[in-house]
mmCIF file of C-alpha atoms in Angstrom:
data_model
loop_
_atom_site.group_PDB
_atom_site.id
_atom_site.type_symbol
_atom_site.label_atom_id
_atom_site.label_comp_id
_atom_site.label_asym_id
_atom_site.label_seq_id
_atom_site.Cartn_x
_atom_site.Cartn_y
_atom_site.Cartn_z
ATOM 1 C CA MET N 1 -4.738 0.568 24.589
ATOM 2 C CA GLU N 2 -5.475 3.965 23.005
ATOM 3 C CA ILE N 3 -9.238 4.690 22.552
ATOM 4 C CA LEU N 4 -10.215 4.411 18.856
ATOM 5 C CA LYS N 5 -11.310 7.961 17.693
ATOM 6 C CA PHE N 6 -13.009 8.872 14.148
ATOM 7 C CA LYS N 7 -12.364 11.860 12.133
ATOM 8 C CA LYS N 8 -15.492 13.280 10.667
ATOM 9 C CA LEU N 9 -16.038 12.648 6.952
ATOM 10 C CA GLY N 10 -15.798 15.505 4.373
ATOM 11 C CA LEU N 11 -13.771 18.637 5.021
ATOM 12 C CA SER N 12 -13.788 21.906 6.931
ATOM 13 C CA ASP N 13 -13.178 25.193 5.529
ATOM 14 C CA THR N 14 -9.880 25.479 7.204
ATOM 15 C CA GLU N 15 -8.737 21.812 5.608
ATOM 16 C CA LEU N 16 -10.111 22.737 2.314
ATOM 17 C CA GLU N 17 -8.128 26.046 2.341
ATOM 18 C CA SER N 18 -4.724 24.121 3.556
ATOM 19 C CA LEU N 19 -5.182 21.860 0.715
ATOM 20 C CA ALA N 20 -5.684 24.770 -1.783
ATOM 21 C CA LEU N 21 -2.531 26.515 -0.582
ATOM 22 C CA ALA N 22 -0.555 23.269 -0.804
ATOM 23 C CA GLY N 23 -1.603 23.281 -4.245
ATOM 24 C CA ASN N 24 -3.931 20.215 -3.980
ATOM 25 C CA GLY N 25 -7.394 22.219 -4.302
ATOM 26 C CA PHE N 26 -10.587 20.735 -5.534
ATOM 27 C CA ASP N 27 -13.165 22.152 -8.130
ATOM 28 C CA LYS N 28 -16.127 23.910 -6.713
ATOM 29 C CA ARG N 29 -18.589 21.245 -6.957
ATOM 30 C CA THR N 30 -16.173 19.003 -5.132
ATOM 31 C CA ARG N 31 -15.279 21.486 -2.384
ATOM 32 C CA LYS N 32 -19.047 21.987 -1.733
ATOM 33 C CA ILE N 33 -19.705 18.317 -1.510
ATOM 34 C CA TYR N 34 -16.777 17.829 1.025
ATOM 35 C CA ARG N 35 -18.081 20.991 3.042
ATOM 36 C CA LEU N 36 -21.549 19.695 3.147
ATOM 37 C CA MET N 37 -20.652 16.110 4.237
ATOM 38 C CA TYR N 38 -18.398 17.632 7.046
ATOM 39 C CA GLU N 39 -21.343 19.691 8.214
ATOM 40 C CA ALA N 40 -23.911 16.771 7.891
ATOM 41 C CA PRO N 41 -25.679 16.017 11.035
ATOM 42 C CA ASN N 42 -25.427 12.588 12.300
ATOM 43 C CA PRO N 43 -28.350 10.142 11.567
ATOM 44 C CA THR N 44 -31.410 10.138 13.499
ATOM 45 C CA GLU N 45 -33.637 7.301 14.497
ATOM 46 C CA GLU N 46 -35.841 8.237 11.559
ATOM 47 C CA ASP N 47 -32.691 7.979 8.918
ATOM 48 C CA ILE N 48 -31.805 4.472 10.572
ATOM 49 C CA GLN N 49 -35.149 3.350 10.434
ATOM 50 C CA LYS N 50 -35.336 4.228 6.564
ATOM 51 C CA LEU N 51 -32.073 2.158 6.187
ATOM 52 C CA GLU N 52 -33.832 -0.869 8.122
ATOM 53 C CA ASP N 53 -36.809 -0.538 5.882
ATOM 54 C CA LEU N 54 -34.583 -1.081 2.748
ATOM 55 C CA VAL N 55 -32.122 -3.632 4.025
ATOM 56 C CA GLY N 56 -34.014 -5.315 7.088
ATOM 57 C CA SER N 57 -32.621 -5.163 10.778
ATOM 58 C CA VAL N 58 -29.388 -3.603 11.614
ATOM 59 C CA PRO N 59 -27.336 -4.517 14.807
ATOM 60 C CA GLU N 60 -27.832 -2.229 17.840
ATOM 61 C CA ASP N 61 -23.817 -1.704 18.298
ATOM 62 C CA TYR N 62 -23.968 -0.492 14.628
ATOM 63 C CA LYS N 63 -26.918 1.716 15.076
ATOM 64 C CA GLU N 64 -25.226 3.714 17.994
ATOM 65 C CA PHE N 65 -22.032 3.982 16.054
ATOM 66 C CA LEU N 66 -23.735 5.684 13.364
ATOM 67 C CA LYS N 67 -25.699 8.042 15.447
ATOM 68 C CA ASN N 68 -22.580 8.818 17.258
ATOM 69 C CA TYR N 69 -20.341 9.307 14.036
ATOM 70 C CA ASN N 70 -22.189 9.060 10.830
ATOM 71 C CA GLY N 71 -19.067 6.881 9.635
ATOM 72 C CA GLY N 72 -15.428 8.506 9.782
ATOM 73 C CA VAL N 73 -11.827 7.853 9.293
ATOM 74 C CA PRO N 74 -10.763 5.723 12.453
ATOM 75 C CA SER N 75 -7.792 6.276 14.306
ATOM 76 C CA ALA N 76 -6.506 3.099 14.097
ATOM 77 C CA THR N 77 -6.656 1.373 10.633
ATOM 78 C CA LEU N 78 -4.941 -1.849 10.740
ATOM 79 C CA LEU N 79 -6.866 -5.031 10.999
ATOM 80 C CA LYS N 80 -5.213 -8.370 11.007
ATOM 81 C CA THR N 81 -7.042 -11.238 9.554
ATOM 82 C CA SER N 82 -6.168 -14.948 9.468
ATOM 83 C CA SER N 83 -5.096 -14.409 5.756
ATOM 84 C CA ASN N 84 -3.449 -10.956 5.580
ATOM 85 C CA GLU N 85 -3.048 -7.344 7.539
ATOM 86 C CA ARG N 86 -5.818 -4.944 5.997
ATOM 87 C CA VAL N 87 -6.015 -1.436 5.853
ATOM 88 C CA ILE N 88 -9.492 0.381 6.946
ATOM 89 C CA ASN N 89 -9.745 3.884 5.082
ATOM 90 C CA SER N 90 -13.087 4.991 6.231
ATOM 91 C CA PHE N 91 -16.511 3.830 7.850
ATOM 92 C CA LEU N 92 -19.175 5.038 5.268
ATOM 93 C CA ALA N 93 -21.786 7.553 5.980
ATOM 94 C CA LEU N 94 -25.426 6.763 6.392
ATOM 95 C CA SER N 95 -26.405 10.525 6.003
ATOM 96 C CA ALA N 96 -24.221 12.214 3.182
ATOM 97 C CA PRO N 97 -24.861 14.798 0.581
ATOM 98 C CA SER N 98 -25.623 13.616 -2.944
ATOM 99 C CA GLY N 99 -22.523 13.037 -4.749
ATOM 100 C CA PHE N 100 -20.400 11.929 -1.866
ATOM 101 C CA GLY N 101 -18.688 8.809 -2.368
ATOM 102 C CA ASP N 102 -17.818 7.350 1.007
ATOM 103 C CA SER N 103 -21.642 6.824 1.867
ATOM 104 C CA ILE N 104 -23.640 3.348 2.072
ATOM 105 C CA GLU N 105 -25.711 4.402 -0.322
ATOM 106 C CA SER N 106 -22.908 5.247 -2.979
ATOM 107 C CA HIS N 107 -21.167 1.897 -2.304
ATOM 108 C CA SER N 108 -24.329 0.157 -2.484
ATOM 109 C CA LYS N 109 -25.138 1.399 -5.892
ATOM 110 C CA ILE N 110 -21.480 0.583 -7.078
ATOM 111 C CA TYR N 111 -21.055 -2.583 -5.538
ATOM 112 C CA GLY N 112 -24.702 -3.813 -5.167
ATOM 113 C CA GLU N 113 -25.038 -7.043 -7.575
ATOM 114 C CA ARG N 114 -21.323 -7.942 -6.621
ATOM 115 C CA ILE N 115 -21.476 -8.381 -2.953
ATOM 116 C CA PRO N 116 -23.506 -11.108 -1.288
ATOM 117 C CA GLY N 117 -26.938 -10.727 -0.556
ATOM 118 C CA LYS N 118 -28.174 -9.392 2.900
ATOM 119 C CA THR N 119 -25.053 -7.635 3.469
ATOM 120 C CA ILE N 120 -24.485 -4.030 3.335
ATOM 121 C CA PRO N 121 -21.261 -2.127 2.862
ATOM 122 C CA ILE N 122 -19.912 -0.332 5.980
ATOM 123 C CA ALA N 123 -16.226 0.765 5.363
ATOM 124 C CA SER N 124 -13.760 0.794 2.360
ATOM 125 C CA ALA N 125 -10.747 -1.004 2.784
ATOM 126 C CA GLY N 126 -7.494 -0.935 0.898
ATOM 127 C CA SER N 127 -7.510 -1.390 -3.039
ATOM 128 C CA GLY N 128 -11.264 -1.171 -3.457
ATOM 129 C CA ASP N 129 -11.841 -3.970 -0.942
ATOM 130 C CA LEU N 130 -15.043 -3.487 1.520
ATOM 131 C CA ILE N 131 -15.931 -4.359 5.152
ATOM 132 C CA LEU N 132 -19.401 -5.848 4.830
ATOM 133 C CA LEU N 133 -22.461 -6.182 7.579
ATOM 134 C CA ASN N 134 -23.970 -9.480 7.269
ATOM 135 C CA LEU N 135 -27.988 -8.958 7.848
ATOM 136 C CA ASP N 136 -28.809 -12.655 7.439
ATOM 137 C CA ALA N 137 -30.646 -14.449 10.181
ATOM 138 C CA SER N 138 -28.229 -16.989 10.598
ATOM 139 C CA ASN N 139 -24.929 -14.848 10.547
ATOM 140 C CA PHE N 140 -26.738 -11.478 11.707
ATOM 141 C CA GLY N 141 -24.045 -9.049 12.636
ATOM 142 C CA GLN N 142 -20.833 -10.652 11.323
ATOM 143 C CA ILE N 143 -18.442 -8.423 10.023
ATOM 144 C CA LEU N 144 -16.844 -9.614 6.552
ATOM 145 C CA TYR N 145 -13.674 -8.704 4.736
ATOM 146 C CA TRP N 146 -14.474 -8.624 0.819
ATOM 147 C CA ASP N 147 -11.758 -9.017 -1.413
ATOM 148 C CA HIS N 148 -12.424 -7.500 -4.893
ATOM 149 C CA ASN N 149 -9.934 -9.200 -6.290
ATOM 150 C CA PHE N 150 -11.639 -12.607 -6.086
ATOM 151 C CA GLU N 151 -15.169 -11.801 -6.865
ATOM 152 C CA SER N 152 -17.457 -13.798 -9.045
ATOM 153 C CA ASP N 153 -17.573 -13.685 -12.542
ATOM 154 C CA ASP N 154 -21.616 -14.024 -12.438
ATOM 155 C CA GLU N 155 -23.780 -11.145 -13.174
ATOM 156 C CA ASP N 156 -25.278 -11.780 -9.717
ATOM 157 C CA ALA N 157 -23.031 -12.646 -6.844
ATOM 158 C CA SER N 158 -25.626 -12.547 -3.889
ATOM 159 C CA ASN N 159 -24.789 -16.088 -2.945
ATOM 160 C CA TYR N 160 -21.141 -15.933 -3.277
ATOM 161 C CA PHE N 161 -19.321 -15.428 -0.378
ATOM 162 C CA GLU N 162 -15.774 -17.133 -1.692
ATOM 163 C CA ASN N 163 -14.124 -13.880 -1.530
ATOM 164 C CA THR N 164 -15.122 -12.792 1.819
ATOM 165 C CA GLU N 165 -13.762 -13.754 5.408
ATOM 166 C CA VAL N 166 -15.157 -13.487 8.643
ATOM 167 C CA VAL N 167 -13.383 -10.912 10.533
ATOM 168 C CA ALA N 168 -15.565 -10.466 13.605
ATOM 169 C CA SER N 169 -18.672 -11.606 14.960
ATOM 170 C CA SER N 170 -20.192 -8.259 15.929
ATOM 171 C CA PHE N 171 -19.326 -4.490 15.027
ATOM 172 C CA SER N 172 -18.011 -3.971 18.308
ATOM 173 C CA GLU N 173 -15.715 -6.867 18.162
ATOM 174 C CA PHE N 174 -14.427 -5.556 14.873
ATOM 175 C CA LEU N 175 -13.854 -2.011 16.211
ATOM 176 C CA SER N 176 -11.874 -3.866 19.125
ATOM 177 C CA LYS N 177 -9.496 -5.382 16.375
ATOM 178 C CA LEU N 178 -8.574 -2.257 14.835
ATOM 179 C CA ARG N 179 -4.753 -1.499 15.493
ATOM 180 C CA PRO N 180 -2.533 1.802 14.848
ATOM 181 C CA ASP N 181 -0.439 1.962 11.995
ATOM 182 C CA VAL N 182 2.850 2.458 13.533
ATOM 183 C CA GLU N 183 6.127 1.113 12.889
#
């Protein structure tokens, strides 16, 4: 089996130039944000401690992932769950420039009251769905697939898990379940 790799989030100058030449350029502000993200250092112990100060303890395997990759686009993007085959777009960054959308902070602001309490978004999935890390003591470290199509109508969904599916008991197990998108 192929070793899972992660493409760095953001875009290099070369990637930005290639996109511009192909007619898919970005405005100046967006180019700057993508470049800053590409050049952003991986989170430090202090960065991870700040996250834990906000959300509580985070599993060791996920902390190691953040320190080594700071999110990224996986080389294998398919996840087979009991209900469907899902696509993982990208893992969210902890250390990101202001305005970069694929970050834990950005997704927490957007989805905050819409996702169950004691969870944090760690990856974006197809069509606005999320991968959540459960930080509740009774299910600590579980990985949940959150389906936005079936979210709660309540203002506060902190106790609503009916649109989630447990897909792994740990972050490491979750990574081992990702498969390449090949025909």
